[in-house]
Coordinates of C-alpha atoms and ligand atoms in Angstrom, one line a residue:
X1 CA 87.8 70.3 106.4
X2 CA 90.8 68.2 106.5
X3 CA 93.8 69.4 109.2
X4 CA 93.0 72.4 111.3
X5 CA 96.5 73.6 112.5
X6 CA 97.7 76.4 111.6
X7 CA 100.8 77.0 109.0
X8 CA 101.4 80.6 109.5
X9 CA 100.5 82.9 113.0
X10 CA 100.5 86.4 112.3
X11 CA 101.1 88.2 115.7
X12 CA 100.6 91.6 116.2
X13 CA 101.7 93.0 113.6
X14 CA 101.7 97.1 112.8
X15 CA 103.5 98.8 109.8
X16 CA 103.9 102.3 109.9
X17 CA 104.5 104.6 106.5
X18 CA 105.7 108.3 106.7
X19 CA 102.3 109.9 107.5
X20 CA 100.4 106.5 107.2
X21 CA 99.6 103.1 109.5
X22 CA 99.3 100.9 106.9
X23 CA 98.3 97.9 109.6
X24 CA 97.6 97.9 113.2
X25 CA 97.7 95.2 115.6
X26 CA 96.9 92.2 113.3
X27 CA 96.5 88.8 114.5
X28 CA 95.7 86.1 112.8
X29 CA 96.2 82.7 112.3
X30 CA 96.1 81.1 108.6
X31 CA 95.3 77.2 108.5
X32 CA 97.6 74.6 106.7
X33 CA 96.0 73.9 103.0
X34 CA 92.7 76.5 103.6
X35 CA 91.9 79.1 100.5
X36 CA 91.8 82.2 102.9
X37 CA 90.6 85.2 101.4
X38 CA 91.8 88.8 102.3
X39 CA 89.1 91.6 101.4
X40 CA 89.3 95.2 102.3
X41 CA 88.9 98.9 100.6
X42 CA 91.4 100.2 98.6
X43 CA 94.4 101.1 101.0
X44 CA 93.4 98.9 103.5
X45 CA 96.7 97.4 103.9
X46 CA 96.1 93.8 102.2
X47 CA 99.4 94.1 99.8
X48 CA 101.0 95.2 102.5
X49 CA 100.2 92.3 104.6
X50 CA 101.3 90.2 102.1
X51 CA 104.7 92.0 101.8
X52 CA 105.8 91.4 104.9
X53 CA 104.4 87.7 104.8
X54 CA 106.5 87.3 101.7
X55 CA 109.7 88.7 102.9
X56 CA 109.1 92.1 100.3
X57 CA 108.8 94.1 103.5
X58 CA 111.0 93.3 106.1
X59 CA 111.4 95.8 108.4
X60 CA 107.8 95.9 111.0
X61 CA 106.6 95.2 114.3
X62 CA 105.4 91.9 116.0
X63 CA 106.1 88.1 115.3
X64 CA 105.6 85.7 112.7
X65 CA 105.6 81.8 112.9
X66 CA 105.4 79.2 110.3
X67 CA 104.5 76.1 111.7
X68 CA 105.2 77.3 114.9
X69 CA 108.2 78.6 114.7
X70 CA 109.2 82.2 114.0
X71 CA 110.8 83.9 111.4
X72 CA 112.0 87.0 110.2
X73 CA 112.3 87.4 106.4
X74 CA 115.4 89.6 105.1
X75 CA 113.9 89.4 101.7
X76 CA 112.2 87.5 99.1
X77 CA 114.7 84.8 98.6
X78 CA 114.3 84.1 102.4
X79 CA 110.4 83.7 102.0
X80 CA 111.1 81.2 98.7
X81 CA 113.3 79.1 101.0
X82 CA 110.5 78.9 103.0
X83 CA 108.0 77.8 101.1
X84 CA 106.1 81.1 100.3
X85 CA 106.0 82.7 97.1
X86 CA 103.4 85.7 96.2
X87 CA 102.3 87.2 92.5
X88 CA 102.4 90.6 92.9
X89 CA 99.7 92.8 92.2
X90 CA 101.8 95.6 90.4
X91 CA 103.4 92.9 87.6
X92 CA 106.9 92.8 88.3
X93 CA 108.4 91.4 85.0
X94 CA 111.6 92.5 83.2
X95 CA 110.0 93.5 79.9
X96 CA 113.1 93.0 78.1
X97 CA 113.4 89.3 78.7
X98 CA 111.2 86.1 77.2
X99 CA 108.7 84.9 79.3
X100 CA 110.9 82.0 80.4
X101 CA 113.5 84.0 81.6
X102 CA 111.5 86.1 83.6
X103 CA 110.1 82.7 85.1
X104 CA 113.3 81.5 86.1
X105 CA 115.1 85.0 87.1
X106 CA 117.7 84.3 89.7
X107 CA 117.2 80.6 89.4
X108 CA 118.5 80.2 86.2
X109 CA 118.6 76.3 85.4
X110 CA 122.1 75.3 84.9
X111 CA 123.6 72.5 83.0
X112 CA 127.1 71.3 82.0
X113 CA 130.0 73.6 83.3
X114 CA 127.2 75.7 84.8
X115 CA 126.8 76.8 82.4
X116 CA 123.1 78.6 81.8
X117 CA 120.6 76.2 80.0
X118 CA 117.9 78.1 78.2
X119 CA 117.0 74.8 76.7
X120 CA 115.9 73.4 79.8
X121 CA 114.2 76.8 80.9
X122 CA 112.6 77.0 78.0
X123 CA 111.2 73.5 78.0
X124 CA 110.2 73.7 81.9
X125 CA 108.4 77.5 81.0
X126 CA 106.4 75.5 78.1
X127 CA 105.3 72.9 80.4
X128 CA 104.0 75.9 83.3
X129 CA 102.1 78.0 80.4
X130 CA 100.5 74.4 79.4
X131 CA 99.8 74.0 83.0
X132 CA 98.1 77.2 83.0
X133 CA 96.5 76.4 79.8
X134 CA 98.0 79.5 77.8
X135 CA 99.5 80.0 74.7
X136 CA 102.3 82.1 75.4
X137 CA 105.3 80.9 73.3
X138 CA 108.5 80.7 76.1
X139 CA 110.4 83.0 74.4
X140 CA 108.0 85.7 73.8
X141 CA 109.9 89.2 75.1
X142 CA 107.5 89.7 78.3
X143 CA 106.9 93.6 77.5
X144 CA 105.5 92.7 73.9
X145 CA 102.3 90.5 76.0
X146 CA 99.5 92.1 77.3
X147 CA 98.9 92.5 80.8
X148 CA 96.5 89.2 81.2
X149 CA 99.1 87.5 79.5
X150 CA 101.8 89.1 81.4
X151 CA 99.9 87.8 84.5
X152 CA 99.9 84.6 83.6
X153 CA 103.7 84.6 83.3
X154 CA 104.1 85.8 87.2
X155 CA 101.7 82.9 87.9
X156 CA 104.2 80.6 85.9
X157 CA 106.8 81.9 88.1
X158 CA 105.4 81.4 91.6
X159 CA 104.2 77.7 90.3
X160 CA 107.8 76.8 89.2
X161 CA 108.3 77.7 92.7
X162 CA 106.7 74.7 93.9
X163 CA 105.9 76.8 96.9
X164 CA 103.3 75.0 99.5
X165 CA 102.1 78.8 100.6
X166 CA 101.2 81.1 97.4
X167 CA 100.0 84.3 98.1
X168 CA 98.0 85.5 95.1
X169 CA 97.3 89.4 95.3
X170 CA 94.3 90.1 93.0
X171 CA 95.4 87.6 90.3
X172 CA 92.3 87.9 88.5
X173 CA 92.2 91.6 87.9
X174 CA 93.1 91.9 84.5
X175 CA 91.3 88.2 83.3
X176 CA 88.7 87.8 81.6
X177 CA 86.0 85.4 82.1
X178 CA 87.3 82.4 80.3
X179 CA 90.9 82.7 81.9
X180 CA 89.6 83.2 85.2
X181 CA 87.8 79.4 85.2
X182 CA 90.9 78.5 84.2
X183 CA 92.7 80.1 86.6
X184 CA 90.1 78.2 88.8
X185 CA 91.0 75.5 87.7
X186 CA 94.9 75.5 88.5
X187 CA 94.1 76.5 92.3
X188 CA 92.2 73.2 92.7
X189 CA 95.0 71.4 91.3
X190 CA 97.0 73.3 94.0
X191 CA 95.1 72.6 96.3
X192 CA 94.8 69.1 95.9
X193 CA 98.6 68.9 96.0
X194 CA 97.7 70.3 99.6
X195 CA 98.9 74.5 99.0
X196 CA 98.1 77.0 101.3
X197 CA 96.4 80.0 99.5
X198 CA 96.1 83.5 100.3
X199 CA 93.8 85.4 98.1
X200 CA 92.9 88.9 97.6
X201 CA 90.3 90.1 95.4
X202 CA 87.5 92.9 95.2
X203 CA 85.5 90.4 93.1
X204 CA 82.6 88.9 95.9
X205 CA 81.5 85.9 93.7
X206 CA 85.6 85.0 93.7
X207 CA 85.7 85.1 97.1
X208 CA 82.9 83.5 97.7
X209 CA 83.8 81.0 95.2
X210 CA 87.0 79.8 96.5
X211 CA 87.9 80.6 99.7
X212 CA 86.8 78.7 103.0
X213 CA 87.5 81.5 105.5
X214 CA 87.8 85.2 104.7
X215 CA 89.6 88.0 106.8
X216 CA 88.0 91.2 106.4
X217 CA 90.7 94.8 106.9
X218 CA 89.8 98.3 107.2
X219 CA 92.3 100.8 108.0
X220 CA 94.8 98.4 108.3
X221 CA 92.7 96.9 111.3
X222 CA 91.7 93.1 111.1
X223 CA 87.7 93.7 111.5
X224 CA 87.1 89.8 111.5
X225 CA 87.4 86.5 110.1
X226 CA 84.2 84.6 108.8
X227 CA 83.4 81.5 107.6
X228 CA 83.0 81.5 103.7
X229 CA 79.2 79.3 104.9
X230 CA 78.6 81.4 107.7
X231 CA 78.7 84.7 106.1
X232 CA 77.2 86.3 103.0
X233 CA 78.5 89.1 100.3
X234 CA 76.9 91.7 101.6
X235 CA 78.0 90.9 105.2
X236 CA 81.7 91.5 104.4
X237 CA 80.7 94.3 102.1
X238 CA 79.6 96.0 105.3
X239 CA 83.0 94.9 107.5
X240 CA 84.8 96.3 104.6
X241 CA 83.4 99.6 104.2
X242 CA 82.2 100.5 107.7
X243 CA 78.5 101.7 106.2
X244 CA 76.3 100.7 103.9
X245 CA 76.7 101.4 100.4
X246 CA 74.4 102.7 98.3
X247 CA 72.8 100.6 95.7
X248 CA 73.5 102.1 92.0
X249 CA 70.4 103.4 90.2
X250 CA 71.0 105.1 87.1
X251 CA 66.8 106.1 87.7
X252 CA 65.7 107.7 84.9
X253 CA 66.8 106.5 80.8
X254 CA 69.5 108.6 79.6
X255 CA 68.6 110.6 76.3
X256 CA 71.0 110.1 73.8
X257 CA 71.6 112.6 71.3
X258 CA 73.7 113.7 68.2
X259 CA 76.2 111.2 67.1
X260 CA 79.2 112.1 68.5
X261 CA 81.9 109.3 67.0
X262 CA 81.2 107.4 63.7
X263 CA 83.6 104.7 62.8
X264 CA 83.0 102.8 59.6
X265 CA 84.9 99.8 58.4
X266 CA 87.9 100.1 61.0
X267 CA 90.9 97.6 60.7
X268 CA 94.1 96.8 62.2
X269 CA 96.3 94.8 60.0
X270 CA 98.6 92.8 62.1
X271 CA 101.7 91.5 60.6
X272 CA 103.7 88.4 60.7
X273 CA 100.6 86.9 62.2
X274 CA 98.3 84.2 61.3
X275 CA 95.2 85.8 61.6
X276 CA 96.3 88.7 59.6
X277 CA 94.3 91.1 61.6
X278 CA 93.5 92.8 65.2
X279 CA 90.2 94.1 63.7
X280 CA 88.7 93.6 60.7
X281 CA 85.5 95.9 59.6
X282 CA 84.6 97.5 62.5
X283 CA 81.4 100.0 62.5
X284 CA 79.6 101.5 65.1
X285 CA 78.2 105.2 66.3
X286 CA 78.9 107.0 69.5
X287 CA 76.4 109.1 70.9
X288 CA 76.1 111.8 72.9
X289 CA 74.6 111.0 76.3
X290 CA 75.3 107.4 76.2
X291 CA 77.8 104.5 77.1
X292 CA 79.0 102.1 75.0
X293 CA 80.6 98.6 76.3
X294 CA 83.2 96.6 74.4
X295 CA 82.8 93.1 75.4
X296 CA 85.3 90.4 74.6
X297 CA 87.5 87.8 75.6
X298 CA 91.3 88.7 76.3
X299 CA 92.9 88.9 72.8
X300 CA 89.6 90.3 70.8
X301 CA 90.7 93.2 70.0
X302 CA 88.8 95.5 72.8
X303 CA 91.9 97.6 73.6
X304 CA 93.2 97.8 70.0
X305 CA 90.0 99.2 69.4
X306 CA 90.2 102.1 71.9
X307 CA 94.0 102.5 70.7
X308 CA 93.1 103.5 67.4
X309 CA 90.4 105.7 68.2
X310 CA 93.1 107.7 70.8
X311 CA 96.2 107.2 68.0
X312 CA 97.8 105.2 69.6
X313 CA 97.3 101.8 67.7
X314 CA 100.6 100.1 67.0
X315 CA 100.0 100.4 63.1
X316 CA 98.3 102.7 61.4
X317 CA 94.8 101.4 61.5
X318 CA 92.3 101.5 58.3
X319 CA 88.9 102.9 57.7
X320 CA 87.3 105.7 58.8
X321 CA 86.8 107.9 62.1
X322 CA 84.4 110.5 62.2
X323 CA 84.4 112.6 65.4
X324 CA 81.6 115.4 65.2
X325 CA 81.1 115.0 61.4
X326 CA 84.8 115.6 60.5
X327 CA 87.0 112.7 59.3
X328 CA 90.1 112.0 62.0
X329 CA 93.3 110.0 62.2
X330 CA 94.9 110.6 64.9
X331 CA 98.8 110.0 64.8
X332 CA 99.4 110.6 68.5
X333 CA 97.2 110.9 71.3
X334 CA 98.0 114.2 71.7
X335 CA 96.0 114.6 68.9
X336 CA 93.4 113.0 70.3
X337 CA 93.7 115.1 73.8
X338 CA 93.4 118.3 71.7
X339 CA 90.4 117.3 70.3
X340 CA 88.5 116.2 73.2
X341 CA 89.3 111.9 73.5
X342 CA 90.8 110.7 76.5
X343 CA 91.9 106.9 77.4
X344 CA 92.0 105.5 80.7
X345 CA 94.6 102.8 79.9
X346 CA 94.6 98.9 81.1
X347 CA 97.8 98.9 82.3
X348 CA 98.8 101.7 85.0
X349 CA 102.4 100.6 85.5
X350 CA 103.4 101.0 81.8
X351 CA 101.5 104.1 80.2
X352 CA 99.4 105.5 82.9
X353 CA 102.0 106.6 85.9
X354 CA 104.7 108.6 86.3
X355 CA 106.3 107.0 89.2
X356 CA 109.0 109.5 89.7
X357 CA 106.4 112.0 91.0
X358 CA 103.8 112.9 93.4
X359 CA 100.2 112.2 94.3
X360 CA 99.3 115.6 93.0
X361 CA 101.2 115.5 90.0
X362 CA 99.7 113.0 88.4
X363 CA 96.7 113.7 88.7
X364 CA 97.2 117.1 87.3
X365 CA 99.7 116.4 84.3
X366 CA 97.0 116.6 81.8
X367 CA 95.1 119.7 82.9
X368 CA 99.0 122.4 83.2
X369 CA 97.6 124.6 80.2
X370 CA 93.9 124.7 81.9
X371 CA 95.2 125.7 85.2
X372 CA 97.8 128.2 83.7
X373 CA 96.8 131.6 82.1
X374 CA 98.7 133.1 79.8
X375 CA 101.1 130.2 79.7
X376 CA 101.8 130.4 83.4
X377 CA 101.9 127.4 85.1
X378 CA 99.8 128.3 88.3
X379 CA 100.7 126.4 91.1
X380 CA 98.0 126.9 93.4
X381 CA 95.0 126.8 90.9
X382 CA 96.7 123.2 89.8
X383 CA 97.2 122.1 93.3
X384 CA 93.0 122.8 94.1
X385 CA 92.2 121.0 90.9
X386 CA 94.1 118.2 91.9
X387 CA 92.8 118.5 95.5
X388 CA 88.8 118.9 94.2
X389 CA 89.4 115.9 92.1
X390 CA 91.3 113.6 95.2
X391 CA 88.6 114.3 97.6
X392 CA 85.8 113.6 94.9
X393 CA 87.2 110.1 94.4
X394 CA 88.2 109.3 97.6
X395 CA 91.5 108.4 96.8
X396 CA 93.6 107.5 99.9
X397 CA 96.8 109.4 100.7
X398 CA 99.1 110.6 102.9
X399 CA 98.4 113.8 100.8
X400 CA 99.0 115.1 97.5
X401 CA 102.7 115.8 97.7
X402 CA 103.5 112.4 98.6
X403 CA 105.1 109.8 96.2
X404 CA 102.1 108.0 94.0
X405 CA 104.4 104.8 94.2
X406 CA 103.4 105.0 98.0
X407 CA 99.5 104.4 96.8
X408 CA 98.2 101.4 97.5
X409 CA 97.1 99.5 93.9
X410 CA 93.6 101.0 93.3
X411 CA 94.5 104.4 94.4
X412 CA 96.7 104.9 92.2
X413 CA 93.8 103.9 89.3
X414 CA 92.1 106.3 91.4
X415 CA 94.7 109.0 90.5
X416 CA 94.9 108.1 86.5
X417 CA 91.0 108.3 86.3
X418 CA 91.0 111.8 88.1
X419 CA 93.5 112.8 85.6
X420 CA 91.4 112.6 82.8
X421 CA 88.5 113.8 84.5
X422 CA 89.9 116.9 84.6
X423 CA 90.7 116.8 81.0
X424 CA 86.8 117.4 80.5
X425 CA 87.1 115.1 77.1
X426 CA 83.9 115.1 75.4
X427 CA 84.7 111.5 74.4
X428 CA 86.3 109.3 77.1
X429 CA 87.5 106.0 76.4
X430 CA 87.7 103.8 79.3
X431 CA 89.9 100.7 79.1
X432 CA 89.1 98.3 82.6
X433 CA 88.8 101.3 84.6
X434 CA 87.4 99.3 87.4
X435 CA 90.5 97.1 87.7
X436 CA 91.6 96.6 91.3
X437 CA 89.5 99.8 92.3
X438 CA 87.3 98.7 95.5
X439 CA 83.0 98.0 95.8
X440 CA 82.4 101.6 97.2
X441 CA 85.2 103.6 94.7
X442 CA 83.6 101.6 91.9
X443 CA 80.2 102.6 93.0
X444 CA 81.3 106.3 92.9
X445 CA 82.7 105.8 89.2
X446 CA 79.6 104.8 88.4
X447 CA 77.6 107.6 89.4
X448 CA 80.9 110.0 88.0
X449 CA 80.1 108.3 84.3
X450 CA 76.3 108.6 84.4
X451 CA 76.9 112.6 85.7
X452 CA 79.1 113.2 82.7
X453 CA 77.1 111.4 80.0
X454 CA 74.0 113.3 81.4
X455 CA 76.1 116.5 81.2
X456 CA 76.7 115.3 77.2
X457 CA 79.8 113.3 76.9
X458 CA 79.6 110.3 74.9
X459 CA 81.8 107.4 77.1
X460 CA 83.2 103.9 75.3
X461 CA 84.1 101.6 78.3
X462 CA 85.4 97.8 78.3
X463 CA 85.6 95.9 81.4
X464 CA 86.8 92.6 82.4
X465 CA 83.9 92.0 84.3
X466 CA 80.7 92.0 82.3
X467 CA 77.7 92.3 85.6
X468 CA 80.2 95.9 85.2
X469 CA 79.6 96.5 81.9
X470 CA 75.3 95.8 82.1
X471 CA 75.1 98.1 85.0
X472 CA 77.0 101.2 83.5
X473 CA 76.3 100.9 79.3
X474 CA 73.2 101.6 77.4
X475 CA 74.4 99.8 74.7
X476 CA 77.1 96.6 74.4
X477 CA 78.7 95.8 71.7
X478 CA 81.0 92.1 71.5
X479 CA 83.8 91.8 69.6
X480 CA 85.6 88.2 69.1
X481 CA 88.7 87.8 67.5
X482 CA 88.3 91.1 66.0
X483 CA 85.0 91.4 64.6
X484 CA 82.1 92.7 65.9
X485 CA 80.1 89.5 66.2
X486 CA 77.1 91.4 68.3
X487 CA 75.1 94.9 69.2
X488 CA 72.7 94.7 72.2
X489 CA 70.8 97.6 74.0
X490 CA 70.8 97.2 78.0
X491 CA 67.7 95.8 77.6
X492 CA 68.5 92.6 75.3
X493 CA 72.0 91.9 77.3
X494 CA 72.4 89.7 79.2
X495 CA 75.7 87.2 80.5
X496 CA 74.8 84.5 78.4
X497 CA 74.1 85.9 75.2
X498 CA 77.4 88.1 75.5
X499 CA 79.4 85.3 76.1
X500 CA 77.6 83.0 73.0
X501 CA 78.6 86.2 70.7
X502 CA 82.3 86.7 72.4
X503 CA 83.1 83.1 71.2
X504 CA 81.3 83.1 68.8
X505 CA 83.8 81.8 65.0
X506 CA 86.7 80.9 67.5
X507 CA 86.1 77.4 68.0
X508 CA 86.1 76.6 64.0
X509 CA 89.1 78.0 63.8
X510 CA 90.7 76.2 66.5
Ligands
LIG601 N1 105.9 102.1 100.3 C1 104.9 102.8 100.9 N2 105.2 104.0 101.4 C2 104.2 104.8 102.0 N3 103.0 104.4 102.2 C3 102.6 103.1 101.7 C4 103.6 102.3 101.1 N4 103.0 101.1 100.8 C5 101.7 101.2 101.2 N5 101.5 102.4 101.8 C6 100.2 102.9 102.3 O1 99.8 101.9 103.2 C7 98.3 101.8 103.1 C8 98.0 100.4 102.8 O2 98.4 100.1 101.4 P1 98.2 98.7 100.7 O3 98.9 98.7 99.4 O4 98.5 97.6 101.7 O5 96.6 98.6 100.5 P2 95.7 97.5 99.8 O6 94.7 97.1 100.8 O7 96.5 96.5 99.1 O8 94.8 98.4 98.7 P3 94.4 98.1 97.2 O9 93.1 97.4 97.2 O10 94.2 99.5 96.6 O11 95.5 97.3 96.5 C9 97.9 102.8 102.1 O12 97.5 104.0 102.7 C10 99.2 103.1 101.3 O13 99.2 104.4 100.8
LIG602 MG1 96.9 96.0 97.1

């Protein structure tokens, strides 16, 4: 188990929001070079543990040592000093820059005269995105990537660090399979070079994966810390949530009925690139009563494909979309909204919140005209919307007139799925809505999507995590580089063959 002293001592420490304790007497002691996992439900103060570990938050009660001695961060730049970096769980990139600048942001590497050397940056970002085995040209604008990709970049960053304590707050979240063993793979290499990690994730098999102890928090109370071979899943399941959750049973088959969406021969040129396009010939039927999955690897085209169906592709897509027999394009997702499509996006930061205002709002941005008669916007019929569709998801808050910013990460997914709820689309399309939302929220998703496909909805869903995606969808389709390369029922699916058909034409090509 290698050296058991401890690089970082946590003392009693409580933060205290307006309204909220976000943590409450923690102790705890984190060991030099041990993978230490933090789990906890949504809200369970695990970021903001982190922040103040990092320097992010400075301002809190109790002590903090590093190798024995204490310290008291005044920012992040004091934590780097120190040794500790963390990748955020809300991506914290300047969208305007490249990738390399973002990676060396306030350490920009500096040659002759002082001058700034972009050469050298760019040349030390190529050699992190090798590191991390991605693609990612150095002087891609960071806002043009994706949000894995995006990801990748923040884990760039912390690495050029060369920090010996990386905090890592659910760096896997928007990964797919194949980048998470990758990512795997670059915290052994860390670990052999004898870094401290602290990891948080939702994801049991990760945890259970890598780390050797793991802290379990609920309401911002340390509840324990367990061996990772003296414990099981389901034991810090329980810690987490304080009860037992229900196992999912979707029971009896769901009926599917009239087809609801028919898209034939669907394609999204994309220019300038080598591949010449995002999809190519997609066709498949939406029913009503049923769930379809959109498996893929990051980069196959899963949330193009839910773009163009909510008119919101970046081109104007080719081919043909039926919805109820009549042939749609959608220009603008308003469009879409008015005739009864919905999209839970990916990314929250970017499309999904509006960070300038409250809990409440949000949630309710979508559903003014519903709540209004006669053009009125009525306050109180939107507030007990907004409060109906809170309570029934659990989401976490001071209440709903605070500030969504002040949510913790899957809250605030919390929030964007309510919104559309109350929508009432008769076609949803869910992009990851899972992402970063905790074992019991997700387990009330569940049983939210299976209500409103029994009610008659027809639901398309993707998901970064595929045991997700067999649970919830009647049918899977798998899309790689594009293409649909496969069509299973629940029945047929399983891991393996989803992944075979998700790579399937890629290698060749490499
Ligand atoms: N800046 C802030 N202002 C007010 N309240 C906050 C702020 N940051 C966090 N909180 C509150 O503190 C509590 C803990 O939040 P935190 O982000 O640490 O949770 P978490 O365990 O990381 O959850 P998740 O799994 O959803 O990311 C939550 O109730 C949250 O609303
Ligand atoms: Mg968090």
């Amino acid at each position: 188990m290698g050296d058991q002293s401890s690089i970082i001592s946590i003392r009693s420490i409580t933060k205290r929001f307006p309204g909220v304790t976000a943590l409450a007497d923690v102790t705890l002691e984190v060991r030099q070079g041990e993978l230490h996992a933090i789990c906890g439900e949504n809200g369970a103060g695990k970021s903001t543990l982190m922040k103040i570990l990092s320097g992010v938050i400075p301002d809190f009660d109790g002590e903090l040592a590093l190798d024995g001695k204490p310290v008291r961060f005044k920012g992040t730049r004091e934590a780097e000093a120190a040794g500790i970096s963390i990748i955020h769980q809300e991506l914290n990139l300047v969208e305007q820059l490249s990738a390399a600048a973002n990676i060396f942001l306030g350490r920009e590497i500096r040659g002759w005269l002082a001058l700034r050397d972009d050469r050298a940056m760019e040349l030390a970002a190529a050699r992190l995105l090798k590191e991390l085995e991605c693609d990612i040209h150095p002087r891609q604008i960071a806002g043009s990537l994706r949000v894995g990709d995006q990801q990748l970049i923040e884990i760039a960053k912390a690495l050029s660090l060369q920090s010996d304590i990386l905090i890592m707050d659910e760096p896997t979240s928007a990964l797919t399979e194949a980048e998470v063993s990758r990512l795997y793979r670059v915290i052994e290499r860390l670990r052999k070079r004898g870094v401290t990690i602290l990891y948080i994730s939702h994801k049991m098999d990760e945890v259970f994966h890598l780390a050797e102890r793991i802290t379990v928090l609920r309401d911002g109370r340390l509840v324990k810390t367990l061996d990772r071979m003296a414990t099981s899943p389901q034991e810090v399941t329980h810690l987490m949530v304080g009860r037992e959750i229900e196992s999912i049973d979707f029971g009896s088959q769901r009926q599917a009925g009239e087809v609801l969406l028919r898209v034939q021969q669907l394609s999204l040129p994309w220019p300038g690139h080598a591949r010449g396009w995002r999809l190519k010939d997609v066709s498949f039927e939406l029913r009503r009563g049923e769930v379809l999955g959109i498996a893929g690897l990051m980069g196959a085209g899963r949330t193009e494909l839910l773009e163009c169906l909510f008119g919101a592709a970046t081109e104007p897509p080719q081919g043909r979309i039926e919805l109820y027999g009549k042939t749609v394009m959608f220009r603008h997702p308003r469009e879409a909204c008015a005739a009864g499509v919905s999209l839970v996006t990916e990314d929250r930061k970017r499309l999904g919140l509006f960070a300038a205002m409250n809990v409440g709002e949000n949630i309710s941005i979508c559903t003014l005209k519903q709540a209004g008669a006669a053009g009125f916007i009525n306050r109180t019929r939107e507030w007990q919307m907004a409060t109906a569709t809170a309570s029934r998801l659990a989401v976490k808050t001071a209440g709903l007139a605070a500030p969504v910013t002040s949510l913790s990460g899957g809250n605030q997914q919390k929030c964007i799925i309510g919104r559309w709820l109350q929508t009432q689309p008769r076609v949803l399309l869910l992009d990851d809505p899972t992402r970063g939302v905790d074992v019991g929220a997700k387990a009330e998703l569940y049983r939210l999507i299976d209500g409103l496909v029994r009610d008659g909805i027809g639901v398309i869903m993707t998901s970064s995590e595929l045991p997700e995606l067999l649970t919830v969808c009647d049918r899977i389709l798998v899309l790689s580089e594009g293409r649909l390369t496969a069509s299973f029922t629940r029945a047929e699916a399983t891991e393996q063959k989803i992944m075979e058909a998700a790579t399937l034409g890629i290698r060749n090509a490499g």
